[in-house]
mmCIF file of C-alpha atoms and ligand atoms in Angstrom:
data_model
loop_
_atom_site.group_PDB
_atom_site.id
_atom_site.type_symbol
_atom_site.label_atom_id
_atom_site.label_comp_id
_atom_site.label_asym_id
_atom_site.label_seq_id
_atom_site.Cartn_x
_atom_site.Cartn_y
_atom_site.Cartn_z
ATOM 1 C CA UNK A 23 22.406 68.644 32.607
ATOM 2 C CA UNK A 24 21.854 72.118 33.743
ATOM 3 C CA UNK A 25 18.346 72.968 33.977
ATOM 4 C CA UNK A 26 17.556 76.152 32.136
ATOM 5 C CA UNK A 27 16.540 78.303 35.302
ATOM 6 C CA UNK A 28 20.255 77.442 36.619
ATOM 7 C CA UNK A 29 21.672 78.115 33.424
ATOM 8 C CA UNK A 30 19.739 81.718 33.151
ATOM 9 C CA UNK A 31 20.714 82.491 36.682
ATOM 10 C CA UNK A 32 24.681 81.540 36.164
ATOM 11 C CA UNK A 33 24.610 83.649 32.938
ATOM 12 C CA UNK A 34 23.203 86.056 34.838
ATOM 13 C CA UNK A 35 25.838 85.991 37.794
ATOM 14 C CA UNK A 36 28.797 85.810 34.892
ATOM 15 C CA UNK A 37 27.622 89.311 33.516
ATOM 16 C CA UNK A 38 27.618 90.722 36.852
ATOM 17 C CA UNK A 39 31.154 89.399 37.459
ATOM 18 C CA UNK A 40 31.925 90.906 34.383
ATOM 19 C CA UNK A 41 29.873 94.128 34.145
ATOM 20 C CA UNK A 42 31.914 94.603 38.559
ATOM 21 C CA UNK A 43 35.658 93.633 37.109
ATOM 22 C CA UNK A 44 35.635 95.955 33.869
ATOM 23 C CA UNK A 45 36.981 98.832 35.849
ATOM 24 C CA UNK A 46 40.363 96.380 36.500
ATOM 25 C CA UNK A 47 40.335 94.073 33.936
ATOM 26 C CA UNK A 48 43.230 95.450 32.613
ATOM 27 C CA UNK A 49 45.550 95.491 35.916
ATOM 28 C CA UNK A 50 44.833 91.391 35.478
ATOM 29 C CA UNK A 51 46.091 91.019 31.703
ATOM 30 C CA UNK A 52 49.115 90.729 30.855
ATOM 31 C CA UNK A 53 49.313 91.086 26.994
ATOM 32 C CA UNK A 54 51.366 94.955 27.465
ATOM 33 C CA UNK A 55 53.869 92.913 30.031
ATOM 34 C CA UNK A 56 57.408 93.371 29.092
ATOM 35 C CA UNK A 57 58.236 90.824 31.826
ATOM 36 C CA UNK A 58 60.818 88.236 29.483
ATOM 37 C CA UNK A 59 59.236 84.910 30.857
ATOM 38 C CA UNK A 60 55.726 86.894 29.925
ATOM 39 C CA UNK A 61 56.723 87.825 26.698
ATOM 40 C CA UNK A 62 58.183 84.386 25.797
ATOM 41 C CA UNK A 63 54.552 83.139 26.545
ATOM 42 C CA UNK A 64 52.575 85.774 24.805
ATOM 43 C CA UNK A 65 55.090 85.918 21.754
ATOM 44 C CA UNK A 66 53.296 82.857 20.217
ATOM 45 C CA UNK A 67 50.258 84.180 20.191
ATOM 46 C CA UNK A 68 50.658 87.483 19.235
ATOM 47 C CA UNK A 69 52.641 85.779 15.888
ATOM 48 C CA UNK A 70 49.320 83.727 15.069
ATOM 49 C CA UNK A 71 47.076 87.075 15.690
ATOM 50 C CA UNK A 72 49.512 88.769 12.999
ATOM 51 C CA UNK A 73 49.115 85.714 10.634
ATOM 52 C CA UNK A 74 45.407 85.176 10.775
ATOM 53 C CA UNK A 75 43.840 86.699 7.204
ATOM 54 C CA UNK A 76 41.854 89.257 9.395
ATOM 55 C CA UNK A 77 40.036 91.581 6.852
ATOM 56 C CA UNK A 78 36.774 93.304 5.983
ATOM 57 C CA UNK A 79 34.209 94.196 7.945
ATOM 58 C CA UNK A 80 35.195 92.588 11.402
ATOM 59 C CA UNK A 81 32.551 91.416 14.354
ATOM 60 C CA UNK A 82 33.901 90.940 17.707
ATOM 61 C CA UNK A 83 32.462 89.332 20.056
ATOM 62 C CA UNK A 84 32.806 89.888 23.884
ATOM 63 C CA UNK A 85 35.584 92.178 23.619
ATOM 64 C CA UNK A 86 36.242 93.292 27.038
ATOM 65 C CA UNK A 87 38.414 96.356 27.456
ATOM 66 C CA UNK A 88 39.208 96.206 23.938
ATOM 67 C CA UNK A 89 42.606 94.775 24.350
ATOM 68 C CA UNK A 90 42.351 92.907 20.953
ATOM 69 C CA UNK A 91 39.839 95.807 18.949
ATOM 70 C CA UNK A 92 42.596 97.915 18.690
ATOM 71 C CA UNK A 93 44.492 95.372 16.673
ATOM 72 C CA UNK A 94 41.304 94.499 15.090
ATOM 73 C CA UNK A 95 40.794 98.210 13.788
ATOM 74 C CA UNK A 96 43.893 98.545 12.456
ATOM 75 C CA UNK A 97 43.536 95.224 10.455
ATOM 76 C CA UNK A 98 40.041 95.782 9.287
ATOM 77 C CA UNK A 99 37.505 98.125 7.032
ATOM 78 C CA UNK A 100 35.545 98.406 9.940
ATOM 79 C CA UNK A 101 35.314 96.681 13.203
ATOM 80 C CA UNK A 102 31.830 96.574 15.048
ATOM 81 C CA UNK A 103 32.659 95.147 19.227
ATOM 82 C CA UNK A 104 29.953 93.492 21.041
ATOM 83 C CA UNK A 105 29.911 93.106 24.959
ATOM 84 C CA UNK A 106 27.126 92.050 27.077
ATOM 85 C CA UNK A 107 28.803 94.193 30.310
ATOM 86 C CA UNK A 108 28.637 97.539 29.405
ATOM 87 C CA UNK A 109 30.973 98.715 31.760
ATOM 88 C CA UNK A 110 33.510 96.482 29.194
ATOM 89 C CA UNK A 111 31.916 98.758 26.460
ATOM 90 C CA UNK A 112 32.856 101.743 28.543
ATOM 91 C CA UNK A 113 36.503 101.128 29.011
ATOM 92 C CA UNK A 114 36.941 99.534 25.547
ATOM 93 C CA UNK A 115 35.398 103.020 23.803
ATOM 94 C CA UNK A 116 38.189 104.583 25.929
ATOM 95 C CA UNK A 117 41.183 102.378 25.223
ATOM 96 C CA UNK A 118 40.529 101.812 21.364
ATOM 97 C CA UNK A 119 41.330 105.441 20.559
ATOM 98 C CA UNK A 120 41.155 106.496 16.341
ATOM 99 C CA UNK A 121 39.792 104.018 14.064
ATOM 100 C CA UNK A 122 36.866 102.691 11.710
ATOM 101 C CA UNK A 123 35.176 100.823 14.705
ATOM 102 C CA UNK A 124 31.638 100.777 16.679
ATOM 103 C CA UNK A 125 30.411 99.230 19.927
ATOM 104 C CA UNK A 126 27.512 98.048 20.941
ATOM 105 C CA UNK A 127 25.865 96.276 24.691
ATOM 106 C CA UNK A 128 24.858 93.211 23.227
ATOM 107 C CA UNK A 129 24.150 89.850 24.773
ATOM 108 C CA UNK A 130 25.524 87.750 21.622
ATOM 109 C CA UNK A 131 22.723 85.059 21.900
ATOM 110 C CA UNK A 132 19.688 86.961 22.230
ATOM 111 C CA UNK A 133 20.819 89.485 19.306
ATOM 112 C CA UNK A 134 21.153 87.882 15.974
ATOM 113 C CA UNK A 135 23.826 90.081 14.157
ATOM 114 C CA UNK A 136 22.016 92.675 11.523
ATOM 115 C CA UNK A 137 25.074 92.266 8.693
ATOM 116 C CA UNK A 138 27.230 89.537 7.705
ATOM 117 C CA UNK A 139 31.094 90.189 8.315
ATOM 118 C CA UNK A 140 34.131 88.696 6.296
ATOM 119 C CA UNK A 141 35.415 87.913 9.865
ATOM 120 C CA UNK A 142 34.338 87.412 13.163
ATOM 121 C CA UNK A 143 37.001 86.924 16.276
ATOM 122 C CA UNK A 144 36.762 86.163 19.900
ATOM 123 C CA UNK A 145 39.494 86.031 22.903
ATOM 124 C CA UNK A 146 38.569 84.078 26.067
ATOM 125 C CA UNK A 147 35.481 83.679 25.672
ATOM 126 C CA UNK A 148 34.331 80.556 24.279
ATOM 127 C CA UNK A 149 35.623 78.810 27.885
ATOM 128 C CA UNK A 150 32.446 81.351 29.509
ATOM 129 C CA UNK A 151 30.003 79.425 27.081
ATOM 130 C CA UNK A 152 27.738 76.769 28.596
ATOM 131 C CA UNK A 153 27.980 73.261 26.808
ATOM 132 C CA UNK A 154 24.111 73.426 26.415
ATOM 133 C CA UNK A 155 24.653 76.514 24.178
ATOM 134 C CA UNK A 156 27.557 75.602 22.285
ATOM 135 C CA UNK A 157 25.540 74.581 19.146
ATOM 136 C CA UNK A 158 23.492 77.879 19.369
ATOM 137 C CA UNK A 159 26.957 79.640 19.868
ATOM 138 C CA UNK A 160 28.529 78.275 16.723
ATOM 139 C CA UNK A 161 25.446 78.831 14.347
ATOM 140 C CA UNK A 162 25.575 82.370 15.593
ATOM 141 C CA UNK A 163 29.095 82.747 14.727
ATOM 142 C CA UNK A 164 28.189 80.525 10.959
ATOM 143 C CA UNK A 165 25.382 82.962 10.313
ATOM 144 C CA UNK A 166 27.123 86.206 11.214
ATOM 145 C CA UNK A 167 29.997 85.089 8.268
ATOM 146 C CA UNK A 168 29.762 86.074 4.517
ATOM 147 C CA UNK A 169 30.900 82.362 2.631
ATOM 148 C CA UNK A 170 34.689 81.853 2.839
ATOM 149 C CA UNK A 171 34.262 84.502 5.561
ATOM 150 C CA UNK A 172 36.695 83.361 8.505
ATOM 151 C CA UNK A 173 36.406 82.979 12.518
ATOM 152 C CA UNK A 174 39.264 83.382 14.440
ATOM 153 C CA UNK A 175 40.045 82.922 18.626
ATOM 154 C CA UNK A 176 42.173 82.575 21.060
ATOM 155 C CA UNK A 177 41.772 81.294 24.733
ATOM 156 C CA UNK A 178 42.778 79.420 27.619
ATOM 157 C CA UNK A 179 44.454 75.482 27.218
ATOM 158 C CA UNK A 180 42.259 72.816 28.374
ATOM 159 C CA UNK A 181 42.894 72.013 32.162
ATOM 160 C CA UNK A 182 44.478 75.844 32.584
ATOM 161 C CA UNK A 183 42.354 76.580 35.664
ATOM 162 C CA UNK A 184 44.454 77.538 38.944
ATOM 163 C CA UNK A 185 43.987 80.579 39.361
ATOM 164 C CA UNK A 186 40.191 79.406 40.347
ATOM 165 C CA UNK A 187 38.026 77.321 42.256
ATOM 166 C CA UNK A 188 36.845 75.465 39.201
ATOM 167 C CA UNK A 189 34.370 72.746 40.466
ATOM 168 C CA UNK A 190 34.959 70.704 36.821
ATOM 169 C CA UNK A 191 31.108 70.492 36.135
ATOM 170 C CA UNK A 192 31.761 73.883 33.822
ATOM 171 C CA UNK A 193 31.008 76.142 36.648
ATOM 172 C CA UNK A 194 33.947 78.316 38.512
ATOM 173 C CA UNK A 195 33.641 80.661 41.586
ATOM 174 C CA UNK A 196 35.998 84.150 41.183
ATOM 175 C CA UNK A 197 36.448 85.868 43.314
ATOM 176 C CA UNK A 198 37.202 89.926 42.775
ATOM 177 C CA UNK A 199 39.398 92.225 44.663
ATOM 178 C CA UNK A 200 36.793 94.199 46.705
ATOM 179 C CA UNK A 201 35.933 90.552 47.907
ATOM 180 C CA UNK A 202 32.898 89.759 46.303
ATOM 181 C CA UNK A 203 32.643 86.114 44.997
ATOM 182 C CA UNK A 204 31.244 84.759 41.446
ATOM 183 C CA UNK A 205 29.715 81.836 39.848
ATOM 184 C CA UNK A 206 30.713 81.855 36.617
ATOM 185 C CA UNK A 207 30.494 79.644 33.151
ATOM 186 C CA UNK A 208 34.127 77.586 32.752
ATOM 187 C CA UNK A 209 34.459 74.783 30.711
ATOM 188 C CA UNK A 210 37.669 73.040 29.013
ATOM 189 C CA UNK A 211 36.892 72.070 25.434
ATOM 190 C CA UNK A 212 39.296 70.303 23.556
ATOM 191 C CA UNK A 213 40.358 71.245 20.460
ATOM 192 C CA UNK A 214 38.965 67.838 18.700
ATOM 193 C CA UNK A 215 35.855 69.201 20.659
ATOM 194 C CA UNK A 216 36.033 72.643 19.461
ATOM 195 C CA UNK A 217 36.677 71.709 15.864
ATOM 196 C CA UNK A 218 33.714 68.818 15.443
ATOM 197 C CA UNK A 219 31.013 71.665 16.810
ATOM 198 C CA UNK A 220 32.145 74.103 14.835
ATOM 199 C CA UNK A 221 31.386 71.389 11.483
ATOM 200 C CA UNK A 222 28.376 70.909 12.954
ATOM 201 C CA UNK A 223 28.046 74.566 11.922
ATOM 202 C CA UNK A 224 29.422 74.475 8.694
ATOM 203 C CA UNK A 225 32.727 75.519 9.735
ATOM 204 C CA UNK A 226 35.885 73.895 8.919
ATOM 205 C CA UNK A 227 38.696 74.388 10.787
ATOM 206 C CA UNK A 228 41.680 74.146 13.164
ATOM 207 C CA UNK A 229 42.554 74.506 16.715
ATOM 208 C CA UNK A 230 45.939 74.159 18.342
ATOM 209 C CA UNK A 231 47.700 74.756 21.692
ATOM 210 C CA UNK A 232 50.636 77.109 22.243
ATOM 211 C CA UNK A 233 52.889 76.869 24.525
ATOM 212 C CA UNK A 234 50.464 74.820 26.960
ATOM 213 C CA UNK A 235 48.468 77.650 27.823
ATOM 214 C CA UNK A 236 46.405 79.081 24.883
ATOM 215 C CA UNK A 237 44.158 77.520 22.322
ATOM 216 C CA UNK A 238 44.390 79.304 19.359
ATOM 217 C CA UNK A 239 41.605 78.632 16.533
ATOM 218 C CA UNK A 240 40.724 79.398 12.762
ATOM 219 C CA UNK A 241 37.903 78.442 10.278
ATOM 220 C CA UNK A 242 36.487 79.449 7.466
ATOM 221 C CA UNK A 243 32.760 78.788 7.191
ATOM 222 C CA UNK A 244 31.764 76.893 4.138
ATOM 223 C CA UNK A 245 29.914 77.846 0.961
ATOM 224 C CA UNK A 246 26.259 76.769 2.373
ATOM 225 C CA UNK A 247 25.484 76.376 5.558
ATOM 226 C CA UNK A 248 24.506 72.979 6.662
HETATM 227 C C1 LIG B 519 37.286 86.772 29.670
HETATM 228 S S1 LIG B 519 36.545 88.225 29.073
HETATM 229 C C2 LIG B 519 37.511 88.506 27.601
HETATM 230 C C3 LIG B 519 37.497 89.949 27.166
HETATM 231 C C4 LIG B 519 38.342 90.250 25.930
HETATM 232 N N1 LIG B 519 37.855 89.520 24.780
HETATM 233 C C5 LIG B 519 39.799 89.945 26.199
HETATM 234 O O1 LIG B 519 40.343 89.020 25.587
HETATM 235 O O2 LIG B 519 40.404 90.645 27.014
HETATM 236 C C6 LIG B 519 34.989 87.648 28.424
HETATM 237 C C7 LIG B 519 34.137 88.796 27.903
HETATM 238 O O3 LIG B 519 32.997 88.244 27.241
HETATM 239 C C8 LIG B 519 31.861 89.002 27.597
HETATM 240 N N2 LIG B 519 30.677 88.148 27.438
HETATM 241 C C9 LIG B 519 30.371 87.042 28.155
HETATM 242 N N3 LIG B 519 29.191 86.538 27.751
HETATM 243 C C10 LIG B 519 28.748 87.341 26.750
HETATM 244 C C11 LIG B 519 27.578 87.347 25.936
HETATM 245 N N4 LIG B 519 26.612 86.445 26.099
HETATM 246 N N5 LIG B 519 27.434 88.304 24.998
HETATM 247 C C12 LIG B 519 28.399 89.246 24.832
HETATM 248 N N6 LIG B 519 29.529 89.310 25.587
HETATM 249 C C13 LIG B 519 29.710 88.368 26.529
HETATM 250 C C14 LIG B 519 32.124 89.407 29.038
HETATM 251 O O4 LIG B 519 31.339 90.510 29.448
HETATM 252 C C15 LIG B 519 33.618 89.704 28.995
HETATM 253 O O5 LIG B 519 33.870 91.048 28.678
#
């Protein structure tokens, strides 16, 4: 196990990676492609976004650019974004445009939400959280839900890692465009994974794969907490 000096320093490193790559996050992503074999990936996806019972006040966390906010805001009372790289905060304030939504630089496990939302959702990032903090992670998400209130996320399949040096101990090394190279958190849960530590939480749920690339996720956090 990680010792928490190594931890602190790689979750240190991964906001630097992040806070250095907001400015072209975007170039990277592909959810505006209208390239056909894109689209036929993405399609999937973007269906189970426009199912999930998104309503309320909405929390995001780690929302990047803000390519999911803006569907967010238009699905919620208010949406309140959280990013620890505030460069992400930045360009997601720019790109969101018109709506009921605020930001805010937040590392999501040093600051213990101030409200209680009806739903909280994240995109890509539960693969950047270390296993050591996966139990803190999930009774962050719990506590930051209203009862019946849902979670909802998307992110990369298990074993969807070559685009990276990923060294399989959870740890990956990016490297950006001006050259400059990154340890960062990766890890691969599966969803049988995923779904026991979030009832560990008091959050029951599901988690599937689409099309061999993307977890997709939903719960709904239980009366009590346990
Ligand atoms: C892979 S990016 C995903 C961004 C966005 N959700 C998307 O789907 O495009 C992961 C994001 O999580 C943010 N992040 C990582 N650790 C965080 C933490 N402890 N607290 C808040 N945000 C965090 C990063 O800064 C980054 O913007």
């Amino acid at each position: 196990m990680m010792e928490q000096r190594e931890l602190d320093q790689l979750l240190e490193q991964q906001t630097r990676y992040y806070r250095a790559r907001a400015g072209t996050y975007d170039r990277d992503m592909a959810w505006d492609s209208d390239d056909p074999r894109l689209r036929g990936l993405l399609v999937p996806v973007e269906d189970w976004f426009d199912d999930l019972p998104i309503r309320g006040q909405v929390l995001e966390l780690g929302c990047g650019t803000g390519a999911w906010t803006r569907r967010l805001v238009a699905r919620s009372d208010h949406a309140h974004a959280i990013d620890v790289a505030p460069e992400m905060i930045e360009q997601a304030r720019g790109s969101v445009g018109a709506g009921d939504v605020s930001f805010e630089v937040a590392d999501l496990y040093r600051s213990n939400p101030a409200a209680v939302y009806d739903t909280v959702f994240f995109s890509f990032l539960l693969t950047h959280v270390p296993p050591t903090l996966t139990s803190q992670f999930w009774q962050i998400v719990a506590s930051a839900l209203v009862e019946d209130g849902t979670v909802a996320f998307v992110d990369a399949a298990p074993h969807r890692h070559d685009e990276e040096e990923w060294s399989g101990d959870g740890v990956a090394l990016r490297t950006l465009r001006d050259g400059s190279e990154h340890r960062i958190v990766k890890v691969s849960p599966t969803p049988d994974q995923i779904v026991d530590a979030m009832a560990d939480q008091g959050i029951e749920g599901t988690v599937d794969v689409v099309n061999d690339a993307f977890l997709v996720g939903v719960g709904q956090r239980s009366a009590s907490l346990l």
